[in-house]
Coordinates of C-alpha atoms and ligand atoms in Angstrom, one line a residue:
X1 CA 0.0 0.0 0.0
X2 CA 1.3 3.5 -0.8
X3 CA 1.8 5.8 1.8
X4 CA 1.3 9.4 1.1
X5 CA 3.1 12.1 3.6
X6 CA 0.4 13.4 5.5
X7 CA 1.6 16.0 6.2
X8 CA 0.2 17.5 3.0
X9 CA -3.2 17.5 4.6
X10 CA -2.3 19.3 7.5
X11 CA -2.0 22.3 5.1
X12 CA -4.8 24.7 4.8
X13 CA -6.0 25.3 1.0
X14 CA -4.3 27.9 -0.7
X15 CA -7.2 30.1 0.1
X16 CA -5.4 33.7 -1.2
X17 CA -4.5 33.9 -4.4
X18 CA -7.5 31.4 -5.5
X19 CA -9.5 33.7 -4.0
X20 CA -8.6 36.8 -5.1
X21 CA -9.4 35.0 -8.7
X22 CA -12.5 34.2 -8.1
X23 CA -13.7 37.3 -7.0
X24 CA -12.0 39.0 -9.9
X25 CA -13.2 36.7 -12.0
X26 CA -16.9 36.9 -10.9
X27 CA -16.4 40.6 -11.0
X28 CA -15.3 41.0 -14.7
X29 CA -18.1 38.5 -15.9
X30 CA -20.5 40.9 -14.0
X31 CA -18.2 43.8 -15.9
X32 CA -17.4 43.0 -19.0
X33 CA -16.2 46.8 -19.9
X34 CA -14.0 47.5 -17.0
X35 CA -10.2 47.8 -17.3
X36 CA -9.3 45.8 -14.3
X37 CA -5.4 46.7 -13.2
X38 CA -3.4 44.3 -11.2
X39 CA -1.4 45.8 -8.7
X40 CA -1.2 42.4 -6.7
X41 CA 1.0 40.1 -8.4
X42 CA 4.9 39.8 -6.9
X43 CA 6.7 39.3 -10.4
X44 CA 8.9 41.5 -12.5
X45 CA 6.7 43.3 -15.9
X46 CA 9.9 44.7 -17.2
X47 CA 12.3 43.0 -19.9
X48 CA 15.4 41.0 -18.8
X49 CA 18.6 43.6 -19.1
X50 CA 20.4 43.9 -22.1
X51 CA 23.8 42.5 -21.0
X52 CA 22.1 39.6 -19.4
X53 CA 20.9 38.6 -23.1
X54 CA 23.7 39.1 -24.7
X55 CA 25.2 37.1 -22.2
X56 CA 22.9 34.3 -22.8
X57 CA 23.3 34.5 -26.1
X58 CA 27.2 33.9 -26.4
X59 CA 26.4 31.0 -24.2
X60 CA 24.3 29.5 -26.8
X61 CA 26.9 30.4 -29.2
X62 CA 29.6 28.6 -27.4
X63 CA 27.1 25.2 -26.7
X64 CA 27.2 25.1 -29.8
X65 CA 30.6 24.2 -30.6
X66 CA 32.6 21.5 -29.7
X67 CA 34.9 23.8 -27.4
X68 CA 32.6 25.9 -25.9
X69 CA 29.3 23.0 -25.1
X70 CA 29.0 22.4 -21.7
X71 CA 27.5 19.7 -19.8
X72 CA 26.7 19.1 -16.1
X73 CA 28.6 21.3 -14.5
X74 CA 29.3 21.7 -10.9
X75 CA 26.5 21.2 -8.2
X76 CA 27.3 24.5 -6.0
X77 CA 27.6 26.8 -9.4
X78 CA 30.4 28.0 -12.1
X79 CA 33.7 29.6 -9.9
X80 CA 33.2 32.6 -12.2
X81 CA 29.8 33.2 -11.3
X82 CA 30.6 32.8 -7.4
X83 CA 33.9 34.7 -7.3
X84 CA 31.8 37.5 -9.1
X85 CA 29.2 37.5 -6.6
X86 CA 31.7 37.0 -3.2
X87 CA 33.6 39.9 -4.6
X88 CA 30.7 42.7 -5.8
X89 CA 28.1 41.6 -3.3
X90 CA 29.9 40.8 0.1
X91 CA 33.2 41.9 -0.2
X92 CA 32.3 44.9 -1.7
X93 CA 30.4 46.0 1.6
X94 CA 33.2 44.5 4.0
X95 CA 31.4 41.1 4.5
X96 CA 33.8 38.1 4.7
X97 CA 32.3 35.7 2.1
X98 CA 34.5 33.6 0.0
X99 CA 33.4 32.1 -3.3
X100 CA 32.9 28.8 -1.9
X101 CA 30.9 29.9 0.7
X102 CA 28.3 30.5 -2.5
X103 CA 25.5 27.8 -3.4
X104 CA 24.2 28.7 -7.0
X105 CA 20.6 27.4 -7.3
X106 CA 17.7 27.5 -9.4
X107 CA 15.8 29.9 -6.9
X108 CA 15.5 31.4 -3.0
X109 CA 12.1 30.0 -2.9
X110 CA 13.1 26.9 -3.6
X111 CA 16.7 26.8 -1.5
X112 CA 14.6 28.5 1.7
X113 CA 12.3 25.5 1.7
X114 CA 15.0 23.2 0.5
X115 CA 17.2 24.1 3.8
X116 CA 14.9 21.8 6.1
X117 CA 16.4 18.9 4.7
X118 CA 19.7 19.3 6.6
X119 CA 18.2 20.7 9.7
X120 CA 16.5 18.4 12.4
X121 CA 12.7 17.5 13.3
X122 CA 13.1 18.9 16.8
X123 CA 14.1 22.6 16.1
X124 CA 11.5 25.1 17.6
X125 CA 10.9 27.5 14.4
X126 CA 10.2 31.2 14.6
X127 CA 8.2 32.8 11.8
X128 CA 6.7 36.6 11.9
X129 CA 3.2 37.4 11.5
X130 CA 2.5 38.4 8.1
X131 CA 4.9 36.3 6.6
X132 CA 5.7 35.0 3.3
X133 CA 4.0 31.9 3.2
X134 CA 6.6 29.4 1.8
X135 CA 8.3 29.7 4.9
X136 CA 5.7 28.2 7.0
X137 CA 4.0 25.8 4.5
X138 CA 7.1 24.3 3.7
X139 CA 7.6 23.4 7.2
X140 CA 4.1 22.2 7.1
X141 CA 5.1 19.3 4.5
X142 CA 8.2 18.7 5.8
X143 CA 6.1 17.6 9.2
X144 CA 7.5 19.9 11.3
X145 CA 4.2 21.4 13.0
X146 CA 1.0 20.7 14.2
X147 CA -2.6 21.4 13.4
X148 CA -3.7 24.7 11.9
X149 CA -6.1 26.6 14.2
X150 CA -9.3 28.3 13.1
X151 CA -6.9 31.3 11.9
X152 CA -5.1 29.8 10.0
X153 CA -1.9 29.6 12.7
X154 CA -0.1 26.0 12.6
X155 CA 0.4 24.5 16.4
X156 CA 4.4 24.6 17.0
X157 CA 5.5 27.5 15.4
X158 CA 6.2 30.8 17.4
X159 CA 4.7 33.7 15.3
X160 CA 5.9 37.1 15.8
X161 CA 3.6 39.8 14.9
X162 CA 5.1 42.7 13.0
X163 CA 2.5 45.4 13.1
X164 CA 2.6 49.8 12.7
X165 CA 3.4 49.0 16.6
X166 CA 6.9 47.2 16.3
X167 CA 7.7 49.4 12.5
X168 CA 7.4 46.1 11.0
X169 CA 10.4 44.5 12.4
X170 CA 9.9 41.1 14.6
X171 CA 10.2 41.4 18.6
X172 CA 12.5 38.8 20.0
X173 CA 10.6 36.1 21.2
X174 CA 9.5 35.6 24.2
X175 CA 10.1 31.4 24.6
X176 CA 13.5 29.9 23.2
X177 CA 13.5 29.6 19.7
X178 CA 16.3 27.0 17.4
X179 CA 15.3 29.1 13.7
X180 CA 14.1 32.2 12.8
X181 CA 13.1 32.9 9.2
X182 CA 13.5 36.8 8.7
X183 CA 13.4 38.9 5.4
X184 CA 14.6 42.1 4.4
X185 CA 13.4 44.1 2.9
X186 CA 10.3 42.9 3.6
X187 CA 7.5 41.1 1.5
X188 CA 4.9 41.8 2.1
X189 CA 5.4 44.7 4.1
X190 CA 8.3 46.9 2.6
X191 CA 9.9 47.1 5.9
X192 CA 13.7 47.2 6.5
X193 CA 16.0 46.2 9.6
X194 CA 18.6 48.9 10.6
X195 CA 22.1 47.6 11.7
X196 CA 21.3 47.9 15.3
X197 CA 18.0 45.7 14.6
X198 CA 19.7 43.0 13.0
X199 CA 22.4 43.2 15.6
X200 CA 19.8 42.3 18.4
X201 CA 18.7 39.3 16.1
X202 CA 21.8 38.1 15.8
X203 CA 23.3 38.7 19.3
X204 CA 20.0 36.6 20.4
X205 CA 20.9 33.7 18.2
X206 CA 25.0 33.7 18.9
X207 CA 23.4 33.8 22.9
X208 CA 20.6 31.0 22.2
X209 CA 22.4 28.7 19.7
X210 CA 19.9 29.5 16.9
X211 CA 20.0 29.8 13.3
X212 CA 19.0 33.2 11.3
X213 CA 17.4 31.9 8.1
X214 CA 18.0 35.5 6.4
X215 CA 15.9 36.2 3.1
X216 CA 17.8 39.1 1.1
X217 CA 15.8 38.6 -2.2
X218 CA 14.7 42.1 -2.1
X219 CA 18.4 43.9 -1.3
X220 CA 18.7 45.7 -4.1
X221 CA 15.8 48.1 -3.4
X222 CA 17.3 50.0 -0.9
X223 CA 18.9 53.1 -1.5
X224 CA 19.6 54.4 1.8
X225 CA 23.4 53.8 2.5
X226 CA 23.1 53.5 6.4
X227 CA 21.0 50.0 5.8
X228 CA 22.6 46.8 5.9
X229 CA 22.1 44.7 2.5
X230 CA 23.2 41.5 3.8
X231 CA 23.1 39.9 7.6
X232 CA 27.2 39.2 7.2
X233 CA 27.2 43.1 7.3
X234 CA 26.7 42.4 11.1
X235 CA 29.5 41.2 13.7
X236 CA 29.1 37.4 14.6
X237 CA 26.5 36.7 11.7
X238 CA 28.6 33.9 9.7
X239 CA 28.2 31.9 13.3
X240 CA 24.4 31.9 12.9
X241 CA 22.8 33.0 9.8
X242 CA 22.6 31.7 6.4
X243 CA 21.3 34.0 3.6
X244 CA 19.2 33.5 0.6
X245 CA 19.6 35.4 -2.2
X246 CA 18.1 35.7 -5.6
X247 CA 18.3 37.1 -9.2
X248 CA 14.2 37.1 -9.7
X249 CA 13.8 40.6 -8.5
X250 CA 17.0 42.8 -9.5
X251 CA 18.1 41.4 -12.7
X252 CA 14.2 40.4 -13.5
X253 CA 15.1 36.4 -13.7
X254 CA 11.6 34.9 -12.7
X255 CA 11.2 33.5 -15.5
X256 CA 14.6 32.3 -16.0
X257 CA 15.8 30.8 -13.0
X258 CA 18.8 31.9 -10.6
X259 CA 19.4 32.4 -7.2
X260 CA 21.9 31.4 -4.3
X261 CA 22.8 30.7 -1.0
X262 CA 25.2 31.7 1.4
X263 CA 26.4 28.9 3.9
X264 CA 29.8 30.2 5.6
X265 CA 32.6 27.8 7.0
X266 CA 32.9 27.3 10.6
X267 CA 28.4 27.8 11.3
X268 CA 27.5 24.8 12.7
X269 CA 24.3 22.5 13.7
X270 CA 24.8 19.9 16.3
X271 CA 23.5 16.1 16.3
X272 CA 21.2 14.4 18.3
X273 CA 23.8 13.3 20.4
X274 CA 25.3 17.0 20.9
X275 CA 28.5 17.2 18.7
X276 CA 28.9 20.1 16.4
X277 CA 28.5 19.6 12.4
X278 CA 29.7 22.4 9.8
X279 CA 25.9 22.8 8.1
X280 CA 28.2 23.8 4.5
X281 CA 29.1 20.2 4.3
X282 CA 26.0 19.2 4.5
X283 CA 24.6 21.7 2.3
X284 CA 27.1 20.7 0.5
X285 CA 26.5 17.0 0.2
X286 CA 22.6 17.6 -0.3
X287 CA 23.3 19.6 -3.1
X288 CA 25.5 17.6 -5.0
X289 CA 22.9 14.7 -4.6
X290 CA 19.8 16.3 -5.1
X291 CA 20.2 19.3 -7.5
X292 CA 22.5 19.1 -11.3
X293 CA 23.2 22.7 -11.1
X294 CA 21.6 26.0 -12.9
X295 CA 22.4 26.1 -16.9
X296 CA 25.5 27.3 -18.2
X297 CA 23.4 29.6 -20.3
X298 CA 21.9 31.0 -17.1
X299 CA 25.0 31.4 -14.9
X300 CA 26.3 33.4 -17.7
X301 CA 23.9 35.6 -17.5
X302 CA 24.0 36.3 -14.5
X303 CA 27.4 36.9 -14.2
X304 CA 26.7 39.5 -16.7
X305 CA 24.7 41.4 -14.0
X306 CA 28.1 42.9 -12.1
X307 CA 29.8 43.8 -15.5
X308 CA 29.6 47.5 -15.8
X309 CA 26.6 47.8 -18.3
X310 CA 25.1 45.1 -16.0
X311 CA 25.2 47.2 -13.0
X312 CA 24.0 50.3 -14.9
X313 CA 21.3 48.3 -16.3
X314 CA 20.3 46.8 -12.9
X315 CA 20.5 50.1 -10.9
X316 CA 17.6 51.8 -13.8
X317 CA 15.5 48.6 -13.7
X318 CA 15.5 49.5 -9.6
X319 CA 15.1 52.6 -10.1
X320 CA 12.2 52.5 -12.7
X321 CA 10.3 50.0 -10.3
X322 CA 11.2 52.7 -7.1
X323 CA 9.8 55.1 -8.8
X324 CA 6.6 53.5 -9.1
X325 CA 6.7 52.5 -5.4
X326 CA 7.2 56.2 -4.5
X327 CA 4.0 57.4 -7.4
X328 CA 1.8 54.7 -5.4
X329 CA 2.8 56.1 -2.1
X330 CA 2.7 59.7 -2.8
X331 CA -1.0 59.5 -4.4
X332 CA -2.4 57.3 -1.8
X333 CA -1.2 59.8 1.0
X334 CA -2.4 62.4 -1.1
X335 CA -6.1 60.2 -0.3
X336 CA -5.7 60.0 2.7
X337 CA -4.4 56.3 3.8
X338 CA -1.8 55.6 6.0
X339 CA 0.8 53.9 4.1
X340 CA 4.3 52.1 5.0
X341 CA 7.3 50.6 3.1
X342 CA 7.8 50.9 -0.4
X343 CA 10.6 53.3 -0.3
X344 CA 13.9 50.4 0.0
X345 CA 11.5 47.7 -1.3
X346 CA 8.5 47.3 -3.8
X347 CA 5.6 46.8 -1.8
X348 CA 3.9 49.2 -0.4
X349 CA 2.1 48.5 2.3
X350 CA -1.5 50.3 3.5
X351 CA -3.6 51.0 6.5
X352 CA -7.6 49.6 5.6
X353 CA -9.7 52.7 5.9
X354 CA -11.9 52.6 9.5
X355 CA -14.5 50.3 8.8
X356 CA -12.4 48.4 5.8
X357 CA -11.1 44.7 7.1
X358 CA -8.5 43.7 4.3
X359 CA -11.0 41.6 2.3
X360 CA -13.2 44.5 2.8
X361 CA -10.6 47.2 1.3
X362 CA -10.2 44.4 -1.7
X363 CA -13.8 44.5 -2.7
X364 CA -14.1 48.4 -2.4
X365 CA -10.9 48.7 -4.9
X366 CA -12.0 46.2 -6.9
X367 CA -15.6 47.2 -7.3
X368 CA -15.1 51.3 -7.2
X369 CA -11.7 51.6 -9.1
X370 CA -11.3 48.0 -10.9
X371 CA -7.6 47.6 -9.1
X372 CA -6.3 44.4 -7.5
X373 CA -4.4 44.7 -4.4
X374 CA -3.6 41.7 -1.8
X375 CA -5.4 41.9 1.8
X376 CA -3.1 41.7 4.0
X377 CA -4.7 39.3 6.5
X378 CA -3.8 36.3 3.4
X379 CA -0.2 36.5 4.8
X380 CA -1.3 35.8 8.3
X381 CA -3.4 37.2 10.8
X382 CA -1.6 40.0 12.3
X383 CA -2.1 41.3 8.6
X384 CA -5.5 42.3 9.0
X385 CA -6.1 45.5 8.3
X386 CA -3.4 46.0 6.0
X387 CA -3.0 46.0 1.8
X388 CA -0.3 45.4 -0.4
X389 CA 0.4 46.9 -3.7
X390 CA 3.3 45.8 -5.8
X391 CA 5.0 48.5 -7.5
X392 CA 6.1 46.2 -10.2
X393 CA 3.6 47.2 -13.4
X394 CA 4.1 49.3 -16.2
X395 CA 4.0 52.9 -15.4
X396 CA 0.7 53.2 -17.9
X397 CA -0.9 50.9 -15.4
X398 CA 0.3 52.5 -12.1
X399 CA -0.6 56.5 -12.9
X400 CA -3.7 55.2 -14.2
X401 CA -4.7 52.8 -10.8
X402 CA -3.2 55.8 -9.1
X403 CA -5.5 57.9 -10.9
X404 CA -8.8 56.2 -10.2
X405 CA -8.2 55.5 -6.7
X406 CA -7.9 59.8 -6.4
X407 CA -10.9 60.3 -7.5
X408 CA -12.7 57.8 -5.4
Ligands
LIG501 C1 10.4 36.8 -5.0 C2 10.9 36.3 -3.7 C3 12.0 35.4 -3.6 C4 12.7 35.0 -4.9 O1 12.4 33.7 -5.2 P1 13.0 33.0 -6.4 O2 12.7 31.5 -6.2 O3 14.5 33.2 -6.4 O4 12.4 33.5 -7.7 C5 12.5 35.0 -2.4 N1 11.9 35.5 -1.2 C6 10.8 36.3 -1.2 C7 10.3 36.8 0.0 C8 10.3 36.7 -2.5 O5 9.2 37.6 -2.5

């Protein structure tokens, strides 16, 4: 008899983003003539940079000739492509992280769920509250919770709520934690983490002998040069954080697939029978068995993202998408919502109107100014209350959502 991991069960349907079809859906059947704008979605609109394709395209080149094809290549990435990123993004900023320290992959999405396989069952996880919800469901399937409750909060997993109260960034927690997933800049909020509020995450973990599982994907957005970009920016981090990084959101690479993680020497897990293991080499191993590596075609693109045209074409793709960010802000202000974020990251993140819950706020866009949004309360119920709009849309499509919602 086949087993299936039941686990899978334990997770609660994913009730956001079908939802927030339907009731588009049932509203353009009801409206045929309305110019629905969606302001909800989390992927890239704009085309991948130039040096990136031409990249891509002398890789094609060069697999096609006997001298230049390449086959599998090596499970933790191409040297050239990690040596580039060790040197622009970390030691760049003064973090020490060496090339080998790098994990190429085929996404953070898929490496921050991944990362469960080399940690153990027992570990008490930390998650804040909204959240972004591969975090959570993947320890879902991986059986490491319980039941979810009637709103939607798993038994076993600590949530830290991250409200207007707190400016968005998690309070310690109050019982022991072993892993804390944090991201920042923050989706869905837009929130960043100064230096001295990463440095209180990490001195908690270096005093508690827990890991940091630091989402970065989102770096790039911020602009403000006293920020941190990366948790190795803080003293004592390589001893307990690993970091995901990705190309989805910079270099526009959703659709084609690169990302990586940082797992220093020297951090270390311990076994069941309390001696300490170097987590890279198990990374290490779990990589090299379960994953073939990101195309060469891929890696050489982006590598081509820290040449000099890269950068410069990186920095306006940031800046065009910023520049939304701060139209959406400055036009909802300007009607009168309380709004947060979206000034070192792409979401912008809004106060419901008194009286509005978030599904409420939803309807009431979606109904009187045909724009999507997502309610806030589908990443987790401290996000009641609260909206998200994406910044990442044409600029047609944000002056004119912009528009309509001023004239409501
Ligand atoms: C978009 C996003 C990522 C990137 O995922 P990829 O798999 O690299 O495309 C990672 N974390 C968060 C929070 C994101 O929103």
């Amino acid at each position: 008899m086949v087993q299936v991991n039941d686990s899978y069960l334990r997770l609660k349907a994913g009730y956001l983003f079908p939802e927030i079809a339907r009731r588009v859906k049932a509203f353009t059947e009801a409206h045929p003539e309305a110019a629905v704008i969606r302001l909800g979605i989390g992927d890239v609109t704009e085309p991948l940079p130039a040096a990136c394709r031409e990249a891509m395209q002398r890789a094609i080149e060069a697999m096609g000739t006997r001298e230049g094809f390449h086959g599998y290549g090596p499970e933790q990435g191409y040297g050239w492509l990690r040596e580039a990123i060790a040197r622009h993004d970390f030691q760049a900023r003064g973090c020490e992280v060496s090339a080998e320290e790098i994990f190429i992959s085929d996404g953070s999405k898929c490496d921050s769920s991944n990362i469960l396989d080399i940690l153990g069952a027992g570990n008490r996880i930390a998650v804040t509250d909204p959240v972004y919800p591969v975090y959570v469901d993947s320890n879902v399937m991986a059986g490491r919770t319980g039941d979810a409750d009637g709103g939607g909060r798993y038994g076993g997993l600590t949530y830290l709520p991250i409200t207007a109260a707190n400016g968005f960034v998690a309070p310690l927690p109050e019982q022991p934690v072993d892993l804390i997933y944090l991201c920042f800049p923050n989706n869905p909020t837009g929130a960043v983490a100064t230096r001295e509020q990463l440095k209180q995450w990490v001195d908690y973990a270096l005093a508690n002998n827990a890991l940091i599982l630091f989402d970065a994907a989102y770096e790039a957005f911020i602009s403000d040069p006293e920020l941190p970009h990366s948790i190795y920016e803080i003293e004592g981090a390589r001893r307990c954080a690993i970091e995901f990084r990705s190309f989805s959101k910079n270099a526009g690479f959703t659709g084609t697939r690169c990302a990586f993680t940082v797992v220093p020497r020297g951090l270390t897990g311990t076994t069941a029978a309390g001696e300490p293991v170097e987590l890279w080499g198990l990374w290490n191993r779990r990589q090299s068995t379960k994953f073939n590596g990101v195309s060469y075609i891929v890696q050489r693109g982006a590598e081509a993202v820290y040449s000099p045209e890269g950068q410069e074409q990186v920095r306006a793709l940031i800046g065009f998408y910023m520049e939304n960010a701060a139209i959406i802000r400055r036009e909802l202000e300007a009607a009168g919502l309380q709004v947060y974020g979206g000034q070192q990251a792409p979401y912008v993140w809004i106060k419901t109107p008194e009286g509005l819950d978030s599904w409420g706020f939803f309807d009431h866009l979606l109904n009187q100014a045909h724009v999507v949004g997502t309610p806030g309360s589908g990443f987790g119920a401290a996000g009641e209350g609260y909206f998200r709009l994406s910044a990442f849309n044409s600029r047609a499509n944000v002056d004119e959502a912009m528009r309509r919602i001023r004239a409501l």
